[in-house]
Coordinates of C-alpha atoms and ligand atoms in Angstrom, one line a residue:
M1 CA 0.0 0.0 0.0
S2 CA 1.4 3.4 -0.9
S3 CA 0.5 6.6 0.9
N4 CA -1.9 9.0 -0.8
V5 CA -1.3 11.8 1.7
S6 CA 1.4 14.3 1.0
S7 CA 2.0 17.5 2.9
H8 CA 1.4 20.4 0.6
I9 CA 1.7 22.9 3.4
D10 CA 5.1 24.6 3.8
P11 CA 7.0 23.5 6.9
I12 CA 7.2 26.0 9.8
E13 CA 10.9 26.6 10.6
G14 CA 12.4 25.9 14.0
D15 CA 11.7 28.8 16.3
F16 CA 13.6 31.3 18.5
H17 CA 14.6 29.1 21.4
L18 CA 16.9 27.1 19.1
T19 CA 20.1 28.5 20.7
N20 CA 18.7 28.3 24.2
Y21 CA 17.8 24.7 23.5
Q22 CA 21.1 23.8 22.1
K23 CA 23.1 25.4 24.9
T24 CA 21.1 23.7 27.6
H25 CA 20.5 20.3 26.3
D26 CA 23.3 19.3 23.9
N27 CA 24.6 15.9 24.4
F28 CA 22.1 15.1 27.1
S29 CA 21.6 11.3 27.1
W30 CA 19.7 8.5 28.9
E31 CA 23.0 7.8 30.7
D32 CA 23.5 11.5 31.7
A33 CA 20.0 11.5 33.1
K34 CA 20.7 8.7 35.4
K35 CA 23.5 10.8 37.0
L36 CA 21.0 13.5 37.9
L37 CA 19.0 10.9 39.9
S38 CA 20.1 8.9 42.9
Y39 CA 19.8 6.0 40.4
G40 CA 23.2 7.0 38.9
K41 CA 24.9 7.2 42.3
T42 CA 23.5 4.3 44.3
G43 CA 21.7 2.1 41.7
K44 CA 18.5 2.6 43.7
L45 CA 15.9 5.3 43.3
N46 CA 12.4 6.4 44.1
A47 CA 10.4 8.4 41.5
A48 CA 8.6 10.4 44.2
Y49 CA 11.8 11.4 45.9
E50 CA 13.3 12.4 42.5
T51 CA 10.2 14.3 41.5
I52 CA 9.8 16.5 44.6
D53 CA 12.0 15.8 47.6
R54 CA 15.3 16.0 45.6
H55 CA 14.6 19.7 44.9
V56 CA 14.2 20.4 48.6
D57 CA 17.5 18.7 49.3
E58 CA 19.1 20.6 46.5
G59 CA 18.0 24.0 47.9
Y60 CA 14.9 24.7 45.9
G61 CA 12.4 24.1 48.7
E62 CA 10.9 27.6 48.4
K63 CA 10.3 27.5 44.7
I64 CA 6.6 27.3 43.8
A65 CA 5.8 23.7 42.8
L66 CA 2.1 24.1 41.9
H67 CA -0.7 26.6 41.3
Y68 CA -4.1 25.0 41.9
V69 CA -6.9 26.9 40.3
D70 CA -10.6 26.5 41.0
E71 CA -13.7 28.7 41.3
N72 CA -12.4 29.9 44.7
G73 CA -9.2 31.3 43.2
T74 CA -5.6 30.1 43.1
K75 CA -3.7 28.2 45.8
S76 CA 0.0 27.8 45.5
L77 CA 2.4 25.3 47.2
T78 CA 6.2 25.3 47.3
F79 CA 8.3 22.2 46.8
R80 CA 8.8 22.0 50.6
E81 CA 5.1 22.1 51.2
V82 CA 4.4 19.4 48.6
K83 CA 7.1 17.3 50.2
A84 CA 5.5 17.8 53.6
E85 CA 2.1 16.8 52.3
T86 CA 3.4 13.7 50.6
D87 CA 5.2 12.8 53.8
K88 CA 2.0 13.2 55.8
Y89 CA 0.1 11.0 53.3
A90 CA 3.0 8.5 53.2
Q91 CA 2.9 8.2 57.0
I92 CA -0.8 7.4 57.0
L93 CA -0.4 4.9 54.2
K94 CA 2.3 3.1 56.3
E95 CA 0.1 3.1 59.4
N96 CA -2.5 1.5 57.3
G97 CA -0.1 -1.3 56.4
V98 CA 0.8 -0.4 52.9
K99 CA 3.9 -2.2 51.8
K100 CA 6.3 -2.1 48.8
G101 CA 4.6 -3.5 45.7
D102 CA 1.0 -3.1 47.0
R103 CA -1.5 -1.6 44.5
V104 CA -3.0 1.6 45.9
F105 CA -5.6 3.4 43.8
V106 CA -6.3 7.1 43.7
F107 CA -9.7 8.2 42.6
L108 CA -9.9 12.0 42.8
P109 CA -10.8 15.0 40.7
K110 CA -7.9 17.0 39.3
T111 CA -6.9 18.7 42.6
A112 CA -3.5 19.2 44.3
E113 CA -4.4 16.3 46.6
C114 CA -4.7 14.0 43.6
Y115 CA -1.0 14.6 42.7
I116 CA 0.1 14.4 46.3
A117 CA -1.8 11.1 46.9
I118 CA -0.1 9.5 43.8
L119 CA 3.3 10.6 45.0
S120 CA 2.8 9.4 48.5
V121 CA 1.9 5.9 47.2
I122 CA 5.1 5.9 45.2
K123 CA 7.1 7.2 48.1
V124 CA 6.4 4.2 50.2
G125 CA 7.2 1.8 47.3
A126 CA 3.7 0.9 46.4
I127 CA 2.3 0.9 42.9
A128 CA 0.0 3.9 42.2
G129 CA -3.2 3.2 40.3
P130 CA -4.7 6.6 39.3
L131 CA -8.3 6.5 38.1
F132 CA -9.9 9.1 35.8
E133 CA -12.5 11.1 37.7
A134 CA -15.3 10.4 35.2
F135 CA -15.2 6.6 35.7
M136 CA -18.4 4.9 36.9
E137 CA -18.9 1.7 39.0
D138 CA -18.0 -1.0 36.4
A139 CA -14.9 0.8 35.2
I140 CA -13.6 1.2 38.8
K141 CA -14.5 -2.3 39.8
D142 CA -12.8 -3.9 36.8
R143 CA -9.6 -2.0 37.3
I144 CA -9.1 -2.5 41.1
N145 CA -10.1 -6.1 40.9
D146 CA -7.8 -6.9 38.0
C147 CA -4.6 -6.1 40.0
T148 CA -6.2 -6.7 43.5
G149 CA -5.8 -3.2 44.8
S150 CA -5.8 -3.1 48.7
L151 CA -6.3 0.5 49.4
L152 CA -8.1 3.5 47.8
I153 CA -7.6 7.2 48.4
T154 CA -10.7 9.1 47.3
D155 CA -13.2 11.7 48.6
H156 CA -16.7 11.6 50.2
E157 CA -18.3 12.4 46.8
L158 CA -16.5 10.0 44.5
V159 CA -16.7 7.1 46.9
K160 CA -20.4 6.8 46.0
R161 CA -19.3 5.3 42.7
V162 CA -17.1 2.7 44.3
P163 CA -18.9 -0.6 44.5
Q164 CA -17.0 -1.8 47.6
A165 CA -19.0 -5.1 48.0
D166 CA -17.8 -6.2 44.6
I167 CA -14.1 -5.5 45.2
P168 CA -13.0 -8.1 47.7
S169 CA -9.3 -7.1 47.8
L170 CA -10.1 -3.6 48.9
E171 CA -9.4 -3.4 52.6
T172 CA -9.1 0.3 53.3
I173 CA -10.5 3.5 52.0
L174 CA -8.9 6.8 53.0
Y175 CA -10.6 10.1 52.4
V176 CA -8.7 13.3 51.6
E177 CA -11.1 15.3 53.7
D178 CA -10.1 13.3 56.8
I179 CA -6.4 13.4 56.0
A180 CA -6.7 17.2 55.7
K181 CA -8.1 17.4 59.2
E182 CA -5.2 15.4 60.7
D183 CA -2.8 17.7 62.4
R184 CA 0.7 16.3 62.0
T185 CA 3.8 17.9 60.7
G186 CA 5.1 16.4 57.6
N187 CA 8.6 17.6 58.3
H188 CA 10.5 14.4 57.6
G189 CA 13.9 13.9 56.1
N190 CA 14.0 11.0 53.7
E191 CA 13.1 8.3 56.2
L192 CA 9.7 7.7 54.6
V193 CA 11.3 7.1 51.2
E194 CA 11.4 3.4 50.1
W195 CA 14.5 3.1 47.9
V196 CA 13.7 0.6 45.1
D197 CA 15.3 -1.0 42.1
P198 CA 14.8 0.5 38.7
E199 CA 12.7 -2.5 37.7
D200 CA 10.3 -2.2 40.6
G201 CA 6.7 -1.2 39.9
L202 CA 5.8 2.5 39.8
I203 CA 2.4 3.1 38.3
I204 CA -0.3 1.1 36.6
H205 CA -2.5 2.7 33.9
Y206 CA -5.4 0.8 32.5
T207 CA -5.9 1.3 28.8
S208 CA -8.2 0.0 26.1
G209 CA -7.5 -2.1 23.0
S210 CA -9.7 -3.7 20.4
T211 CA -10.4 -6.8 22.4
G212 CA -11.2 -7.7 26.0
K213 CA -11.4 -5.5 29.1
P214 CA -8.9 -2.7 29.7
K215 CA -5.4 -3.9 30.4
G216 CA -3.1 -2.8 33.3
V217 CA 0.0 -1.4 31.8
L218 CA 2.6 -1.5 34.5
H219 CA 5.6 0.9 34.5
A220 CA 8.8 0.7 36.5
H221 CA 10.8 3.3 38.4
R222 CA 13.4 3.3 35.6
S223 CA 10.9 5.3 33.5
T224 CA 12.0 8.3 35.5
V225 CA 15.0 8.5 33.1
H226 CA 12.7 8.8 30.1
H227 CA 10.6 11.4 31.8
I228 CA 13.4 13.7 32.9
V229 CA 15.1 13.6 29.5
T230 CA 12.0 14.2 27.4
G231 CA 10.9 16.8 29.9
K232 CA 14.1 18.7 29.1
W233 CA 14.3 18.1 25.3
V234 CA 10.7 17.9 24.2
L235 CA 8.8 20.0 26.8
D236 CA 11.8 22.3 26.8
I237 CA 11.4 23.0 30.5
H238 CA 13.6 25.7 32.1
D239 CA 13.7 27.0 35.7
E240 CA 11.4 30.0 35.1
D241 CA 8.7 28.0 33.3
V242 CA 5.0 27.8 34.3
Y243 CA 3.8 24.6 32.8
W244 CA 0.3 23.5 32.2
C245 CA -0.8 20.0 31.0
T246 CA -4.6 19.7 30.6
S247 CA -4.8 16.0 31.1
H248 CA -6.0 14.3 34.3
P249 CA -3.4 12.0 36.0
G250 CA -5.7 9.0 35.4
W251 CA -4.5 9.1 31.8
V252 CA -0.8 8.5 31.0
T253 CA -0.3 12.0 29.6
G254 CA -1.6 13.4 32.9
S255 CA 0.8 11.4 35.0
V256 CA 3.9 11.3 32.8
Y257 CA 3.7 14.8 31.4
G258 CA 1.4 16.3 33.9
L259 CA 3.3 15.2 37.0
F260 CA 6.6 13.4 36.6
A261 CA 8.4 15.1 33.7
P262 CA 7.7 18.7 34.6
W263 CA 8.4 18.2 38.3
L264 CA 11.5 16.1 37.6
N265 CA 12.7 19.2 35.8
R266 CA 11.6 21.5 38.7
A267 CA 8.9 23.4 36.8
T268 CA 6.0 25.2 38.4
I269 CA 2.9 23.3 37.3
V270 CA -0.7 24.5 36.9
I271 CA -3.5 22.2 38.1
Q272 CA -7.0 23.2 37.0
G273 CA -10.0 21.0 37.5
G274 CA -13.4 21.1 35.8
R275 CA -14.5 20.8 32.2
F276 CA -13.3 22.5 29.1
K277 CA -14.4 26.1 28.8
A278 CA -12.6 28.3 26.3
E279 CA -12.8 31.5 28.3
N280 CA -11.4 29.8 31.5
W281 CA -8.6 28.3 29.6
Y282 CA -7.4 31.5 28.0
Q283 CA -8.0 33.4 31.3
L284 CA -5.8 30.9 33.2
M285 CA -3.0 31.3 30.7
E286 CA -3.1 35.0 31.0
D287 CA -3.4 35.1 34.8
L288 CA -0.7 32.6 35.6
K289 CA 1.5 33.6 32.7
V290 CA 1.7 30.0 31.4
T291 CA 4.8 29.5 29.3
I292 CA 4.5 25.9 28.2
W293 CA 1.1 24.3 27.4
Y294 CA 0.5 20.6 26.6
S295 CA -3.0 19.7 25.4
A296 CA -4.8 17.7 22.7
P297 CA -6.1 18.3 19.2
T298 CA -9.8 18.2 20.3
A299 CA -9.1 21.1 22.7
F300 CA -7.3 23.1 20.1
R301 CA -10.1 22.5 17.6
M302 CA -12.6 23.7 20.2
L303 CA -10.6 26.8 20.8
M304 CA -10.3 27.4 17.1
S305 CA -14.1 27.2 16.7
Q306 CA -14.4 30.2 19.0
G307 CA -13.2 32.6 16.3
D308 CA -11.2 35.6 17.6
L309 CA -11.9 35.0 21.3
H310 CA -8.2 34.7 22.0
E311 CA -7.8 38.4 21.1
K312 CA -9.4 39.3 24.4
Y313 CA -6.5 37.7 26.3
D314 CA -2.8 38.4 26.8
L315 CA -1.2 35.1 25.8
S316 CA 2.3 36.7 25.3
S317 CA 3.9 34.5 28.0
L318 CA 3.2 31.4 25.9
R319 CA 6.4 30.2 24.2
H320 CA 6.0 26.4 23.7
V321 CA 2.9 24.4 22.9
L322 CA 2.6 20.7 22.5
S323 CA -0.1 18.2 21.4
V324 CA -0.7 14.5 21.9
G325 CA -3.2 11.7 21.7
E326 CA -4.8 12.0 18.2
P327 CA -4.0 13.3 14.8
L328 CA -3.3 17.0 14.7
N329 CA -4.7 18.6 11.6
P330 CA -2.5 20.9 9.6
E331 CA -5.3 23.6 9.8
V332 CA -4.9 23.7 13.6
I333 CA -1.2 24.2 13.3
T334 CA -1.6 26.9 10.8
W335 CA -4.3 28.6 12.9
A336 CA -2.2 28.6 16.1
H337 CA 0.8 29.9 14.2
K338 CA -1.1 32.8 12.6
K339 CA -3.5 33.6 15.5
L340 CA -1.7 32.7 18.7
Q341 CA 1.8 33.2 17.3
V342 CA 2.9 29.7 18.5
R343 CA 3.9 26.5 16.8
I344 CA 2.1 23.4 18.0
H345 CA 4.6 20.6 18.5
D346 CA 2.9 17.2 18.0
T347 CA 4.2 14.3 20.0
W348 CA 3.5 10.6 19.5
W349 CA 3.6 7.9 22.2
M350 CA 1.3 5.5 24.0
T351 CA 0.4 4.3 27.4
E352 CA 2.6 1.3 26.8
T353 CA 5.6 3.3 25.7
G354 CA 5.7 5.3 28.9
G355 CA 7.1 8.4 27.2
H356 CA 7.6 10.3 24.0
L357 CA 9.0 8.4 21.0
I358 CA 8.2 10.6 18.0
V359 CA 8.4 14.3 18.5
N360 CA 8.9 17.8 17.1
L361 CA 11.8 19.2 18.9
P362 CA 11.6 22.9 19.5
S363 CA 14.7 23.6 17.3
E364 CA 13.4 21.6 14.3
K365 CA 11.0 22.5 11.5
I366 CA 7.5 21.3 11.8
K367 CA 5.8 19.6 8.8
P368 CA 2.1 20.1 9.3
G369 CA 0.4 16.7 9.0
S370 CA 3.4 14.8 10.4
M371 CA 3.7 13.7 14.0
G372 CA 7.5 14.5 14.0
R373 CA 10.6 12.4 14.0
A374 CA 12.1 9.7 16.2
F375 CA 13.4 11.1 19.5
P376 CA 17.3 11.0 19.5
G377 CA 18.3 7.5 20.5
I378 CA 15.0 6.0 19.4
E379 CA 14.7 4.0 16.1
V380 CA 11.4 4.0 14.4
G381 CA 10.5 1.5 11.6
I382 CA 7.6 1.1 9.3
L383 CA 7.2 -2.7 8.9
N384 CA 5.4 -5.0 6.5
A385 CA 3.5 -8.1 7.5
N386 CA 6.7 -10.1 7.7
G387 CA 8.3 -7.6 10.1
E388 CA 10.6 -6.2 7.4
K389 CA 11.3 -2.5 7.2
L390 CA 9.5 -0.7 4.3
P391 CA 11.1 2.1 2.3
A392 CA 10.0 5.8 2.7
G393 CA 6.5 6.6 1.5
E394 CA 5.1 3.1 2.1
V395 CA 2.4 2.6 4.7
G396 CA 2.9 -0.1 7.2
Q397 CA 2.9 -0.9 10.9
L398 CA 4.5 1.7 13.1
A399 CA 7.2 0.0 15.2
V400 CA 9.9 1.1 17.5
K401 CA 13.2 -0.8 18.3
A402 CA 12.9 -2.0 21.9
P403 CA 13.7 -1.4 24.6
W404 CA 14.0 2.2 25.9
P405 CA 13.8 3.5 29.5
G406 CA 10.1 4.2 29.6
L407 CA 8.8 1.0 28.0
M408 CA 6.2 -0.8 30.1
K409 CA 7.4 -3.5 32.3
E410 CA 4.4 -5.8 31.9
I411 CA 0.7 -6.1 31.3
W412 CA -0.7 -7.0 34.7
G413 CA -1.4 -10.7 34.8
N414 CA -1.4 -11.1 31.0
E415 CA 1.9 -12.3 29.6
D416 CA 0.4 -13.3 26.3
K417 CA -0.9 -9.8 25.7
F418 CA 2.5 -8.3 26.6
K419 CA 4.2 -10.7 24.2
S420 CA 1.8 -9.7 21.4
Y421 CA 3.5 -6.3 21.2
F422 CA 6.8 -8.0 20.4
I423 CA 6.0 -10.4 17.6
Y424 CA 8.9 -9.3 15.4
E425 CA 12.3 -9.8 17.1
G426 CA 13.6 -6.6 18.6
W427 CA 10.6 -4.4 17.7
Y428 CA 7.6 -3.0 19.7
I429 CA 4.5 -2.9 17.5
S430 CA 2.2 0.0 18.2
G431 CA -0.9 -1.0 16.4
D432 CA -0.8 2.3 14.5
L433 CA -0.3 2.5 10.7
A434 CA 2.0 5.2 9.3
Y435 CA 4.6 6.1 6.7
Q436 CA 7.8 7.9 6.9
D437 CA 9.2 10.4 4.4
E438 CA 12.8 10.7 3.3
E439 CA 13.7 12.9 6.2
G440 CA 12.2 10.5 8.8
H441 CA 9.0 12.5 9.4
V442 CA 6.2 10.1 10.4
F443 CA 2.7 10.5 9.1
F444 CA -0.1 8.8 11.0
Q445 CA -2.6 6.8 8.8
G446 CA -4.9 5.2 11.3
R447 CA -5.1 2.1 13.5
S448 CA -4.6 -1.4 12.4
D449 CA -7.3 -2.6 14.9
D450 CA -10.7 -1.5 16.0
M451 CA -9.6 0.7 18.9
I452 CA -11.5 4.0 19.0
N453 CA -9.9 7.3 19.7
S454 CA -12.4 10.0 20.8
A455 CA -11.0 13.3 21.9
G456 CA -7.7 11.7 22.4
E457 CA -9.1 9.0 24.7
R458 CA -8.7 5.3 23.9
I459 CA -12.0 3.4 24.0
G460 CA -12.2 -0.3 23.5
P461 CA -15.3 -1.3 21.4
F462 CA -15.5 -4.6 23.3
E463 CA -16.0 -2.9 26.7
V464 CA -18.8 -0.7 25.3
E465 CA -20.5 -3.6 23.5
S466 CA -20.4 -5.7 26.7
K467 CA -22.1 -3.0 28.6
L468 CA -24.7 -2.4 25.9
I469 CA -25.8 -6.0 25.8
E470 CA -26.4 -5.9 29.5
H471 CA -29.3 -3.6 28.8
P472 CA -32.5 -5.6 28.6
A473 CA -33.5 -4.2 25.2
V474 CA -30.3 -4.9 23.4
A475 CA -29.7 -8.2 21.7
E476 CA -26.4 -7.5 19.9
A477 CA -24.1 -4.6 19.5
G478 CA -21.3 -3.5 17.3
V479 CA -19.3 -0.4 18.3
V480 CA -17.1 1.7 16.0
G481 CA -15.4 5.1 15.9
K482 CA -17.3 7.5 13.5
P483 CA -15.2 10.3 12.0
D484 CA -16.0 13.6 13.7
E485 CA -14.6 17.1 12.9
V486 CA -14.0 18.2 16.5
R487 CA -13.4 14.9 18.4
G488 CA -11.6 13.0 15.7
E489 CA -14.0 10.1 16.3
I490 CA -17.1 9.6 18.3
V491 CA -18.4 6.3 19.7
K492 CA -21.2 5.0 17.5
A493 CA -23.1 1.9 18.4
F494 CA -25.2 -0.3 16.0
I495 CA -27.6 -2.5 18.0
T496 CA -30.3 -5.0 17.3
L497 CA -33.3 -5.2 19.7
R498 CA -34.6 -8.2 21.6
P499 CA -38.1 -9.3 20.7
G500 CA -40.8 -7.1 22.2
F501 CA -38.8 -3.9 22.2
L502 CA -39.7 -1.1 19.7
A503 CA -37.2 1.3 18.3
S504 CA -37.6 4.9 19.6
D505 CA -35.5 7.9 20.4
N506 CA -36.4 7.5 24.1
L507 CA -35.1 3.9 24.1
K508 CA -31.9 5.0 22.4
E509 CA -31.4 7.7 25.0
E510 CA -32.1 5.3 27.8
I511 CA -29.5 2.9 26.5
R512 CA -27.0 5.7 26.1
L513 CA -27.5 6.8 29.7
F514 CA -27.2 3.2 30.8
V515 CA -23.7 3.0 29.5
R516 CA -22.9 6.5 30.7
K517 CA -24.0 5.6 34.2
N518 CA -22.3 2.3 34.6
L519 CA -19.2 2.6 32.5
S520 CA -18.2 6.2 32.0
A521 CA -19.3 9.3 30.2
H522 CA -16.4 9.3 27.7
A523 CA -17.2 5.7 26.5
A524 CA -21.0 6.2 26.1
P525 CA -22.0 6.1 22.5
R526 CA -22.9 9.6 21.2
E527 CA -24.9 7.9 18.5
I528 CA -26.9 4.8 18.5
E529 CA -28.4 3.2 15.4
I530 CA -31.0 0.4 15.7
V531 CA -30.6 -2.1 12.8
E532 CA -32.3 -5.3 11.8
D533 CA -29.1 -7.3 11.9
L534 CA -25.4 -6.8 12.1
P535 CA -22.8 -8.0 9.6
K536 CA -20.9 -11.1 10.9
T537 CA -18.2 -13.5 9.8
K538 CA -19.6 -16.6 8.3
I539 CA -17.5 -19.1 10.3
S540 CA -17.3 -17.7 13.9
G541 CA -20.3 -15.3 13.7
K542 CA -18.2 -12.5 15.1
I543 CA -19.5 -9.0 14.4
L544 CA -17.7 -7.3 11.6
R545 CA -16.9 -3.9 13.1
R546 CA -14.7 -3.1 10.1
Q547 CA -17.7 -3.3 7.8
L548 CA -19.8 -1.0 10.1
K549 CA -16.9 1.5 10.2
A550 CA -16.5 1.4 6.4
L551 CA -20.2 2.3 6.2
E552 CA -19.8 5.3 8.5
V553 CA -16.8 6.6 6.6
E554 CA -18.7 6.2 3.3
K555 CA -21.7 8.1 4.6
Q556 CA -19.3 10.9 5.7
A557 CA -17.7 11.0 2.3
V558 CA -21.1 11.4 0.6
K559 CA -22.0 14.3 2.9
S560 CA -18.9 16.3 2.2
Ligands
LIG1 C1 -2.9 7.7 19.2 C2 -1.6 8.7 24.7 C3 -2.0 10.7 16.0 C4 -2.3 6.5 18.5 C5 -0.2 9.3 25.0 C6 -1.7 5.8 19.7 C7 -1.8 9.7 18.1 C8 -2.7 6.1 20.8 C9 -0.8 10.6 18.5 C10 -2.2 6.0 22.2 C11 -0.4 11.6 17.6 C12 -1.2 9.3 20.1 N1 -1.1 11.6 16.4 N2 -2.3 9.7 16.9 N3 0.4 12.6 17.9 N4 -0.5 10.3 19.8 N5 -2.0 8.9 19.2 O1 -2.3 5.1 25.1 O2 -3.3 5.8 17.9 O3 -3.9 7.0 25.3 O4 -1.6 4.4 19.5 O5 -1.5 7.4 24.8 O6 -3.2 7.4 20.5 O7 -3.1 6.5 23.1 P1 -2.8 6.5 24.7

């Protein structure tokens, strides 16, 4: 198969911080990064120590670590204060019997406590399991049960969605409101830090694929090396930066590039909860003088649809903007360049890869339509069905030479799944399809499986289908991603009804809410179509999602 997409848009040349970037980061390597961390000195490390406590030990305790913004205003904490808070939480975790390697979940909105709770879990050597705040009962139950989480940190509101009786491993629930009331000084040295091996478990993120329930992608403490290096090179963090990543730590972007990478590089981070609102986002950037901003194409498209709204705000502090999670349209890059006077730097990686692999470094030209080039030290390959490298211009499987420091350690309890990423000797297979041009720029062409990407969030069709057929009216279901201008794709469900049920808009809405209420809002189908029957394979009778998807794409083409 040959590519039919070529970038006709002129590249945008590398920008002003070229020299700054070169001076600061030249010759910085994975090995150098280890030396910045205790890893390089003792062979042991602790990601929570490296992320926060190290800065206090190195004399930066009074630097602002975070600004937390909500409707009541802005609250700021220094690195010393964040350390004290994580110490306090860590003490309480220890008193509750948490030991190295235990799985401890954190289910909180995007607040300072969410970040502190995650770090405290890591500090005592346990594995942090952050959960996205919009998850509902089944999503929570499946995840905690899968890796037998023993403790949960949440609040009095979100706990209502935790079906405790169905999670036998869960022994303890701690509430942030109660921890806040406890009066104890968190002024500890390093005695609460559990020094671990680079291969020890750090964080587990559940992510969706095309089959089965979400899988627990386990990362090790060694990922810290990947985080600190890409934080310097790709996020381009310097001491004076105010950094804002819009993702919730329940997603990998929110933990790796919302928490670890910026704090490893001692940035002041911004934490803002709540839903997207263009005015609030621009206002926040003006008020806090955000310099680096990491978000997703859906958000940029939503801002773009607001016309000249940006003109009301002073965004002059913004110097570096990055994007991830879904294809970034050339129009968005051009819009931001013209209207906001910034280049948007696309980045490609996955929950499984644990850090950036394909990037647009600040110093390099951007080719709109391309995700960028392999990060220095990373080898990207476009492979054919035999695992052989294809020449430039040919579309194939996007693969990366393994390993690298951030690569996942395992898929929890599922070795077969883990192995399925490495079917060709030496390569990690992403499941994405892409081609590379002569200069090594990578152009995304789609997924090779049925995984849905809506607003940058991975949604497994199987998970949604399973929930749909639990509804009494639904006989069968096939779920696909339908192309959408703003969200990239939306979740669309084709269903057949059980005898005795009549198709109606009310029924469709009821079914949609059923998924929303039990699974999560982001996975609930935005569109439901009731059909007479679903296309299936002749032999196994499996529903042919591909055919349903092709139909949707065709309909779209006719419309435009
Ligand atoms: C997609 C998010 C196009 C891709 C960090 C990948 C992208 C999946 C890009 C991983 C990009 C990620 N352009 N598509 N720049 N970045 N993707 O695990 O299909 O939530 O396999 O990790 O998102 O999503 P995940």
